[in-house]
XYZ file of C-alpha atoms in Angstrom:
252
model
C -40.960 -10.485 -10.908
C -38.115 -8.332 -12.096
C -35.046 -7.183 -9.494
C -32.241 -4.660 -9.910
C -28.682 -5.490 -8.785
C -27.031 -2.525 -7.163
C -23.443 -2.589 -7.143
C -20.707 -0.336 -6.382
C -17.088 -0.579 -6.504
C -17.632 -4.063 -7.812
C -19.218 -5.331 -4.281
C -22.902 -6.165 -4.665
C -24.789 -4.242 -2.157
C -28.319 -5.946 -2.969
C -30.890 -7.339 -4.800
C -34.585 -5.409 -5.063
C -37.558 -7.699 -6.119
C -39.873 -4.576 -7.982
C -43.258 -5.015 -7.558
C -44.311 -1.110 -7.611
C -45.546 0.617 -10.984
C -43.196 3.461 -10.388
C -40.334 3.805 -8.463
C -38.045 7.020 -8.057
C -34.824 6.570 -7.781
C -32.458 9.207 -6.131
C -30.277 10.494 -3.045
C -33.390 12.184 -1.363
C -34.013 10.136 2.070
C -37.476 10.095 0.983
C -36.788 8.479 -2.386
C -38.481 4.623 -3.366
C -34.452 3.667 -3.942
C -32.284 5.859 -2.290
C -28.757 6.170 -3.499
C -26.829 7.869 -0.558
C -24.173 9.457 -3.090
C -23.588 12.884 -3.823
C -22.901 11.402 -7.389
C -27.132 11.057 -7.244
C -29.352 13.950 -7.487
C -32.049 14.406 -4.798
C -34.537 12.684 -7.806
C -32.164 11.320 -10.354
C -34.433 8.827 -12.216
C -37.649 6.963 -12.537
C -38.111 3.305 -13.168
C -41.524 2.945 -14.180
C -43.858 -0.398 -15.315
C -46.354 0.556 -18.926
C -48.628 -1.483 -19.486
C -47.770 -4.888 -21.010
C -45.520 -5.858 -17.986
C -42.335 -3.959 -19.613
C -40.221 -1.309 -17.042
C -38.515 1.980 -18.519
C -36.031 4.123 -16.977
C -36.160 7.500 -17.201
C -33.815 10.336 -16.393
C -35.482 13.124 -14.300
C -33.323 15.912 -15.526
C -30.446 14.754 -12.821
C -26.885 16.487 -12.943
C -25.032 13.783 -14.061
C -27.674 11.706 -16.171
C -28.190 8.120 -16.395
C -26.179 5.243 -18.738
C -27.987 2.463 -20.154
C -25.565 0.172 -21.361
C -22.688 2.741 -21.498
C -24.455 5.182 -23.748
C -26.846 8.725 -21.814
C -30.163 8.267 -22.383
C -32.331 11.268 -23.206
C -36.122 9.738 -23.404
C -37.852 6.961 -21.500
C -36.420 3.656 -22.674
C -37.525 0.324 -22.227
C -35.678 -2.321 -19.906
C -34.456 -5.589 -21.450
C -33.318 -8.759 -19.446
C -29.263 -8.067 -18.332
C -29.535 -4.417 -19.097
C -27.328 -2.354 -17.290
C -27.511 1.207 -15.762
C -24.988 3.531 -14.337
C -26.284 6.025 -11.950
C -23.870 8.451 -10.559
C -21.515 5.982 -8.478
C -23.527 2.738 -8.731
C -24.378 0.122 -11.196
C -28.075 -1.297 -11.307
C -28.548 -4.529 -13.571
C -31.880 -5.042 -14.413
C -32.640 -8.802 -14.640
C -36.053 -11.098 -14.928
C -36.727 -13.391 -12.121
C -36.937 -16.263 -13.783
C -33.388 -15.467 -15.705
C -31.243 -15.430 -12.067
C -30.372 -17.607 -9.688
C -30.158 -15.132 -6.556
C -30.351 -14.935 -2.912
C -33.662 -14.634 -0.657
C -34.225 -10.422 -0.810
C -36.092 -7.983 0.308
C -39.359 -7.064 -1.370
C -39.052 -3.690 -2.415
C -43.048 -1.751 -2.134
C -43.556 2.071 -3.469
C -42.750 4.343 -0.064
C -40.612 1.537 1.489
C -39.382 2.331 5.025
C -36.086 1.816 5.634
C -34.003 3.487 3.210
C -30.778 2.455 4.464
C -31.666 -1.357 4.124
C -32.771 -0.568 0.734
C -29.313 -0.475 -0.292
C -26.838 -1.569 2.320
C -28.278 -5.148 3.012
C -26.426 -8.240 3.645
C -24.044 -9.369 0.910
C -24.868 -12.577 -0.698
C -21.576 -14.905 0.562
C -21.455 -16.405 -3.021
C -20.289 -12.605 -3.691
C -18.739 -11.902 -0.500
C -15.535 -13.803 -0.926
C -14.602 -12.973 -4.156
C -15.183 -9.315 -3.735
C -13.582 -9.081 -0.687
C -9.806 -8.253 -1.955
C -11.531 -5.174 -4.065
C -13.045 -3.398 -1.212
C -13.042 0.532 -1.443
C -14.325 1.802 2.633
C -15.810 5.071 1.750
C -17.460 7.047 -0.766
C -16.395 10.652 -0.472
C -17.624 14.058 -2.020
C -15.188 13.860 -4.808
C -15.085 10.283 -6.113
C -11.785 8.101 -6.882
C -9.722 10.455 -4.480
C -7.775 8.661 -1.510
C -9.100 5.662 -0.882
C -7.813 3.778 2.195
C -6.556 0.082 1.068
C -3.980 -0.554 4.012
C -6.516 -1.621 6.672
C -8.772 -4.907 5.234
C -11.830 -5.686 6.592
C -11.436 -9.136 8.633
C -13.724 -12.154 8.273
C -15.461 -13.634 10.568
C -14.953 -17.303 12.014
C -18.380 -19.476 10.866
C -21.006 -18.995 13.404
C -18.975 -15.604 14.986
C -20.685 -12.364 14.527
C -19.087 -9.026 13.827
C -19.043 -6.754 16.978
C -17.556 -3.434 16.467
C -16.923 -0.565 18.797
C -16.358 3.247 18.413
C -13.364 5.092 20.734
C -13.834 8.428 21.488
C -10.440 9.971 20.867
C -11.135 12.775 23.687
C -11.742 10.694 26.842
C -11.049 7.175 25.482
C -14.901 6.424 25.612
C -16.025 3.109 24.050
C -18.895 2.689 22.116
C -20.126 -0.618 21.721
C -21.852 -1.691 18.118
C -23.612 -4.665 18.813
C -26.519 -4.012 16.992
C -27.855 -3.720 13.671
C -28.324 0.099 13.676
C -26.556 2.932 16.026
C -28.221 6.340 15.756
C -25.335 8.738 16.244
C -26.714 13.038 17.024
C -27.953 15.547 19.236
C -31.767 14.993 18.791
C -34.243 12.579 18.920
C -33.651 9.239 20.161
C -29.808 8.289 19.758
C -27.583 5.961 20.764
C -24.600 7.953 20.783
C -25.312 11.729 22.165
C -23.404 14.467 19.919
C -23.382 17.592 22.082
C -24.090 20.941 19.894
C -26.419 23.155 18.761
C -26.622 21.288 15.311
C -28.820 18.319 14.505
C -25.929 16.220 13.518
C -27.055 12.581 12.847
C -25.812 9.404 11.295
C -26.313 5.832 11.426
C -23.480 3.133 11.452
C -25.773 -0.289 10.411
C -23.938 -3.776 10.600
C -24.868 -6.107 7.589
C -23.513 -9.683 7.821
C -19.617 -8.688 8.559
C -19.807 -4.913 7.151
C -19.955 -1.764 9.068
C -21.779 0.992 6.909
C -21.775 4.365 7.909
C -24.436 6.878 6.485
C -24.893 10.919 6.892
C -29.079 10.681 7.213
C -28.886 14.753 6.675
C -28.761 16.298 2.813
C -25.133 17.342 2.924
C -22.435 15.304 4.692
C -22.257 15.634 8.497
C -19.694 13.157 8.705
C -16.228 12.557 7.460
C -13.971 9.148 7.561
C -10.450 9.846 7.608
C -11.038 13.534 6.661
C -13.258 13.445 3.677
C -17.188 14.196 4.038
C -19.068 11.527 3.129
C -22.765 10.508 2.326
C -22.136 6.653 3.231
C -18.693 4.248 3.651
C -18.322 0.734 4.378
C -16.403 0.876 7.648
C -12.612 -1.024 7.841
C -10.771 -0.949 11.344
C -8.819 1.478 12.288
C -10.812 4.276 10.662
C -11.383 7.522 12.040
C -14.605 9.299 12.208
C -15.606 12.991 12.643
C -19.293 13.657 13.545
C -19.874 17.313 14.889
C -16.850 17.892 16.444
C -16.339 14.305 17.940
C -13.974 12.140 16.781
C -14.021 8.843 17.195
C -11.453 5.481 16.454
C -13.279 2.252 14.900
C -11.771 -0.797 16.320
C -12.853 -4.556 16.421
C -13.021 -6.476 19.551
């Protein structure tokens, strides 16, 4: 069974085990693989199987196209073993099965649920270590501006497990994040209430010893140290703006 790497920044995010005929592949919360970058169009590509076993990727008119091996693509073209792709700010290696020697992953169906898993599972620790000293936290609006390299992300003692927390800046509130997803908005069921008329929602998800934060909304609705983002990996010290709230992540 084939997979796809995604990476960005150099860190591996995860590794998708395709079993679908056709998967689309885009920034859209709705898409098969979603890509939260606004680097990805809503529907940015399609990776579909033909019959004979072999996948091709296919560019669905998106803004900023899709690479296959460094070079835009322009038709459907077939998928070899190692191939790689660049789609907006992330880099998907295709790869047979057979060909790696990977991590358990998730099994990724047509219509899977939970798009933020999709991408932002736990890190592999044969890829953890060495990728550590590269981290970038955030992706913002305009890629490759200001990223934040003073503040790295800690590691964890073996057996200890990562508990953030979130300060409100206003009244000093604390926020515990000692769970694998925190809803953050104003409707619905949250876990941290944003007062205001807007819908304003995000989730902060902990995988292994990351923090990811992710706007679950079509534009930004949050920013990380004043720049709107669509997702950043977390690093201490941090500050967060969700609809008008603003909010200091610390470790305990």
């Amino acid at each position: 069974m084939p997979i796809l790497q995604i990476t960005k920044d150099g860190v591996l995010l995860q590794e998708l085990e395709i079993q679908a005929e056709c998967l689309v592949i885009g920034r859209d919360a709705n898409s098969d693989i979603r890509l939260g970058d606004l680097t990805v169009s809503r529907q940015h590509g399609q990776l579909r199987r033909e019959a004979g076993g072999r996948y091709f990727i296919e560019n669905l008119q998106s803004r900023n196209g899709i690479h296959l091996n460094g070079h835009a693509i322009s038709r459907p073209t077939a998928l070899t073993d190692g191939d790689q792709l660049k789609i907006g700010a992330y880099q998907l290696r295709f790869r047979h099965a057979a060909e790696t020697n990977r991590q358990p992953s998730n099994q990724l169906h047509a219509n899977a649920g939970n798009a933020l898993l999709e991408v932002f599972g736990a890190i592999p620790k044969s890829s953890a270590s060495s990728a550590l000293p590269t981290i970038s936290p955030a992706t913002t609006v305009q890629p490759g501006e200001g990223k934040n390299t003073t503040n790295p992300m800690p590691q964890p003692s073996a057996g200890e497990s990562e508990v953030g927390i979130l300060i409100n800046e206003a009244n000093n509130a604390i926020f515990t994040l000692d769970r694998e997803n925190i809803v953050l908005g104003n409707e619905g069921q949250v876990d941290i209430r944003i007062p205001g008329p807007e819908r304003t929602r995000a989730t902060i998800a902990r995988r292994g010893e990351y923090f990811y934060l992710c706007s679950e909304t079509p534009v930004p609705c949050v920013s990380v140290n004043g720049r709107p983002v669509m997702n950043a990996r977390l690093l201490y010290n941090d500050r967060i703006e969700i609809g008008g709230r603003r909010f200091i992540f610390r470790e305990i």
